[in-house]
Amino acid sequence: MDRFWSAPPVSRTIVAVMGIESLLVIGGIMPIYWVHFEPSLMWKLPPHVWRLASSFLLTGGGLSFIFDLYFTWIYGTGLELNSPRFSQPGDFFVYVVFNMLVILATAGFLLKAYIFTSALIMAFIYTFSQDNRGTKAHFVIFQIPVELLPWATLALTLVLAGPGSAAVQGMGIISAHLYDFLTRLYPTFQGGSNWVQTPMFVKRAFGADRTSFAHKKYGTSVRPGQPIPQQQSRGWTSGFSGGGWSGRGQGHRLGNG
């Protein structure tokens, strides 16, 4: 428990809620109808606004449950602790919200999917691969350039879970690349402004106005090009393990709208 509470706040919260929600659904205590994304229910009174988050926090049963939680923890904490792009309080929180909104717009409204866990994990993997370009990553039993890790994962999902799951998971690459373009590529190479700023109220919520605050107090930053820590270099990820809902692509809505 000490390790959990000493972990960065956003990642540990995502993993904790993901584990609780998934166990409730897998155990039959809470029907999946109450957590999946359904746009029509956003307009009911009261609006089901919790679905905007709960649809990113559901894993499948068996190995999918273990892998989704594990890779969310590994890549989430790895980015929140070590990524040079999240240097200010609340930056990683804004990154997560941005990716969720883009995934909702693409996988949710365009592909008509209803669970987006694998897409969010893929966004983490893509950003991790960009931060560590030039290094190696483990993928199943192979070592590959870390830049290929998202694409290798997507190919494996295509083979094991089909094109629907791969398409939903691929929206995580699109959202993470869009974030990278708006916050790093466009400002650096085109001389433009950073279009995704962390609002001051978010910074304050994460301790920016406290004199005792020290960002990344949980670990030491790792710059791109340095060796990847062993636990963060394990590459094969969620979305393809059988029996799960993560990244399951298009499908029929569950329950009654």
Coordinates of C-alpha atoms in Angstrom, one line a residue:
M1 CA 0.0 0.0 0.0
D2 CA 2.9 2.4 0.7
R3 CA 4.0 2.0 -3.0
F4 CA 0.5 2.8 -4.2
W5 CA 0.1 5.9 -2.1
S6 CA 3.5 7.1 -3.0
A7 CA 2.7 6.8 -6.7
P8 CA 1.7 9.9 -8.7
P9 CA -2.0 10.9 -8.1
V10 CA -3.6 10.7 -11.5
S11 CA -2.2 7.3 -12.5
R12 CA -3.0 5.7 -9.1
T13 CA -6.5 7.1 -9.2
I14 CA -7.2 5.8 -12.7
V15 CA -5.9 2.3 -11.8
A16 CA -7.8 2.2 -8.5
V17 CA -11.1 3.2 -10.1
M18 CA -10.5 0.9 -13.0
G19 CA -9.9 -2.0 -10.7
I20 CA -13.0 -1.3 -8.6
E21 CA -15.4 -0.7 -11.5
S22 CA -14.2 -3.8 -13.4
L23 CA -14.5 -6.0 -10.4
L24 CA -18.1 -4.8 -9.8
V25 CA -19.1 -5.5 -13.5
I26 CA -17.2 -8.8 -13.7
G27 CA -18.7 -10.0 -10.5
G28 CA -22.2 -9.2 -11.6
I29 CA -22.8 -6.6 -8.9
M30 CA -23.1 -3.7 -11.3
P31 CA -24.4 -4.2 -14.9
I32 CA -22.3 -3.0 -17.8
Y33 CA -25.2 -0.9 -18.9
W34 CA -24.4 1.6 -16.2
V35 CA -20.8 2.3 -17.3
H36 CA -20.7 2.0 -21.1
F37 CA -20.8 5.1 -23.4
E38 CA -24.2 5.9 -24.7
P39 CA -24.6 9.5 -26.2
S40 CA -28.4 9.5 -26.0
L41 CA -28.2 9.2 -22.2
M42 CA -26.3 12.4 -21.9
W43 CA -29.5 14.3 -22.6
K44 CA -31.7 12.5 -20.0
L45 CA -32.6 14.1 -16.7
P46 CA -30.4 13.7 -14.8
P47 CA -27.7 13.3 -17.5
H48 CA -25.5 10.3 -17.3
V49 CA -22.3 12.4 -17.2
W50 CA -20.3 9.7 -15.4
R51 CA -20.3 7.6 -18.6
L52 CA -17.8 10.1 -20.0
A53 CA -15.2 8.6 -17.6
S54 CA -16.6 5.2 -16.7
S55 CA -16.3 4.1 -20.4
F56 CA -12.5 4.4 -20.1
L57 CA -12.2 2.4 -16.9
L58 CA -13.7 -1.1 -17.7
T59 CA -11.5 -4.1 -18.3
G60 CA -12.5 -7.6 -19.3
G61 CA -12.2 -10.7 -17.1
G62 CA -9.3 -13.0 -16.7
L63 CA -6.0 -12.0 -18.3
S64 CA -7.5 -8.8 -19.7
F65 CA -8.2 -7.5 -16.2
I66 CA -4.6 -8.1 -15.1
F67 CA -3.0 -6.7 -18.3
D68 CA -5.1 -3.6 -18.5
L69 CA -4.4 -2.7 -14.9
Y70 CA -0.7 -3.5 -15.2
F71 CA -0.1 -1.5 -18.4
T72 CA -2.2 1.4 -17.2
W73 CA 0.0 1.5 -14.1
I74 CA 3.3 1.0 -15.9
Y75 CA 2.8 3.5 -18.7
G76 CA 0.7 5.9 -16.7
T77 CA 3.1 6.3 -13.8
G78 CA 6.0 6.2 -16.2
L79 CA 4.7 9.3 -18.1
E80 CA 3.5 11.1 -15.0
L81 CA 6.8 10.7 -13.3
N82 CA 9.3 10.9 -16.0
S83 CA 8.0 12.6 -19.1
P84 CA 9.7 15.9 -19.8
R85 CA 6.4 17.2 -21.4
F86 CA 4.6 17.1 -18.0
S87 CA 6.8 19.4 -16.1
Q88 CA 4.1 21.5 -14.4
P89 CA 1.4 20.5 -11.8
G90 CA -1.7 19.2 -13.5
D91 CA -0.1 18.7 -17.0
F92 CA -0.6 15.0 -17.0
F93 CA -4.2 15.4 -15.9
V94 CA -4.9 17.7 -18.8
Y95 CA -3.2 15.2 -21.1
V96 CA -5.5 12.4 -19.9
V97 CA -8.6 14.6 -20.3
F98 CA -7.5 15.7 -23.8
N99 CA -7.0 12.1 -25.0
M100 CA -10.4 11.1 -23.5
L101 CA -12.2 13.8 -25.3
V102 CA -10.6 13.0 -28.7
I103 CA -11.2 9.3 -28.2
L104 CA -14.9 10.0 -27.4
A105 CA -15.2 12.0 -30.5
T106 CA -13.5 9.4 -32.8
A107 CA -14.1 6.0 -31.3
G108 CA -17.4 6.9 -29.6
F109 CA -19.2 9.0 -32.2
L110 CA -17.6 7.9 -35.4
L111 CA -17.0 4.2 -34.7
K112 CA -20.0 3.8 -32.4
A113 CA -17.9 2.0 -29.8
Y114 CA -18.9 2.0 -26.1
I115 CA -15.8 1.0 -24.1
F116 CA -12.5 2.9 -24.6
T117 CA -10.0 1.4 -22.1
S118 CA -7.6 0.0 -24.7
A119 CA -7.6 3.3 -26.6
L120 CA -6.5 5.3 -23.5
I121 CA -3.8 2.7 -22.8
M122 CA -2.6 3.0 -26.4
A123 CA -2.4 6.8 -26.0
F124 CA -0.1 6.2 -23.0
I125 CA 2.0 3.8 -25.0
Y126 CA 2.3 6.1 -28.0
T127 CA 3.4 9.1 -25.9
F128 CA 5.9 6.9 -24.0
S129 CA 7.4 5.7 -27.3
Q130 CA 7.8 9.3 -28.5
D131 CA 9.5 10.3 -25.3
N132 CA 12.0 7.5 -25.5
R133 CA 12.8 7.5 -29.2
G134 CA 16.1 5.7 -30.0
T135 CA 15.8 3.1 -27.3
K136 CA 14.6 -0.5 -27.3
A137 CA 11.4 -2.0 -25.9
H138 CA 10.3 -5.5 -25.1
F139 CA 7.4 -6.8 -27.2
V140 CA 6.3 -10.3 -26.2
I141 CA 9.6 -12.1 -26.5
F142 CA 11.3 -9.7 -29.0
Q143 CA 13.2 -6.4 -28.6
I144 CA 12.1 -3.7 -31.0
P145 CA 12.7 0.0 -31.4
V146 CA 10.4 1.7 -29.0
E147 CA 8.9 3.9 -31.8
L148 CA 7.4 0.7 -33.3
L149 CA 5.8 -0.4 -30.0
P150 CA 2.3 1.2 -30.6
W151 CA 2.2 -0.3 -34.2
A152 CA 3.3 -3.7 -33.1
T153 CA 0.6 -3.7 -30.3
L154 CA -2.0 -2.6 -32.8
A155 CA -1.0 -5.3 -35.2
L156 CA -1.3 -7.9 -32.5
T157 CA -4.7 -6.6 -31.5
L158 CA -5.8 -6.9 -35.2
V159 CA -4.7 -10.5 -35.3
L160 CA -6.1 -11.6 -32.0
A161 CA -9.2 -9.4 -31.6
G162 CA -10.2 -8.3 -35.1
P163 CA -10.4 -5.1 -37.0
G164 CA -13.1 -3.5 -34.7
S165 CA -11.0 -3.7 -31.6
A166 CA -7.9 -2.5 -33.6
A167 CA -9.8 0.5 -35.0
V168 CA -10.9 1.6 -31.5
Q169 CA -7.5 1.0 -30.1
G170 CA -6.0 3.0 -32.9
M171 CA -7.9 6.1 -31.9
G172 CA -5.5 6.3 -28.9
I173 CA -2.7 6.8 -31.4
I174 CA -4.6 9.5 -33.1
S175 CA -5.4 11.3 -29.9
A176 CA -1.9 11.1 -28.5
H177 CA -0.4 12.2 -31.8
L178 CA -2.8 15.2 -31.9
Y179 CA -1.7 16.2 -28.4
D180 CA 2.0 15.8 -29.4
F181 CA 1.4 18.0 -32.5
L182 CA -0.5 20.8 -30.6
T183 CA 1.9 20.9 -27.7
R184 CA 5.3 20.1 -29.1
L185 CA 5.6 19.7 -32.9
Y186 CA 3.6 22.8 -33.9
P187 CA 5.2 25.1 -31.4
T188 CA 8.7 23.8 -32.0
F189 CA 8.9 23.5 -35.8
Q190 CA 6.2 26.0 -36.9
G191 CA 6.8 28.6 -34.3
G192 CA 3.2 28.5 -33.1
S193 CA 1.6 28.6 -29.7
N194 CA 1.0 25.6 -27.4
W195 CA -2.7 25.0 -28.0
V196 CA -3.2 22.8 -24.9
Q197 CA -2.4 24.8 -21.8
T198 CA -3.0 23.6 -18.3
P199 CA -5.5 26.0 -16.7
M200 CA -4.4 27.8 -13.5
F201 CA -7.2 26.2 -11.4
V202 CA -6.0 22.8 -12.4
K203 CA -2.4 23.7 -11.4
R204 CA -3.6 24.9 -8.1
A205 CA -5.6 21.8 -7.6
F206 CA -2.4 19.8 -8.0
G207 CA -0.5 22.0 -5.6
A208 CA 1.0 24.7 -7.7
D209 CA 0.2 27.4 -5.1
R210 CA 1.8 25.5 -2.2
T211 CA 5.3 26.4 -1.3
S212 CA 6.0 22.8 -0.2
F213 CA 5.1 21.4 -3.7
A214 CA 7.8 19.7 -5.6
H215 CA 6.8 18.4 -9.0
K216 CA 7.9 14.8 -9.8
K217 CA 8.7 14.2 -6.1
Y218 CA 7.9 10.6 -6.8
G219 CA 10.9 10.0 -9.1
T220 CA 13.7 11.3 -11.3
S221 CA 12.9 12.6 -14.8
V222 CA 14.1 10.5 -17.7
R223 CA 14.9 12.4 -20.9
P224 CA 14.4 10.9 -24.3
G225 CA 17.2 8.7 -25.5
Q226 CA 18.1 7.3 -22.1
P227 CA 17.7 3.6 -21.4
I228 CA 14.1 2.7 -20.6
P229 CA 13.6 1.4 -17.0
Q230 CA 13.1 -2.4 -17.1
Q231 CA 9.6 -2.3 -15.8
Q232 CA 8.5 0.3 -18.4
S233 CA 9.9 -1.5 -21.4
R234 CA 7.4 -4.3 -21.5
G235 CA 5.5 -3.7 -24.6
W236 CA 2.7 -6.1 -25.4
T237 CA -0.5 -4.6 -24.0
S238 CA -4.2 -4.7 -23.6
G239 CA -7.0 -4.8 -26.2
F240 CA -6.4 -8.3 -27.5
S241 CA -6.7 -10.6 -24.5
G242 CA -9.8 -12.7 -24.9
G243 CA -13.0 -12.3 -23.0
G244 CA -12.7 -8.6 -22.3
W245 CA -14.6 -5.5 -23.3
S246 CA -11.6 -3.2 -23.7
G247 CA -11.4 -1.9 -27.2
R248 CA -14.1 -4.1 -28.5
G249 CA -15.0 -1.7 -31.3
Q250 CA -18.4 -1.5 -32.8
G251 CA -21.2 -3.5 -31.2
H252 CA -24.8 -3.4 -30.1
R253 CA -25.7 -1.1 -27.2
L254 CA -26.4 -3.0 -24.0
G255 CA -29.5 -2.5 -22.0
N256 CA -32.4 -0.2 -22.8
G257 CA -31.7 3.4 -23.7

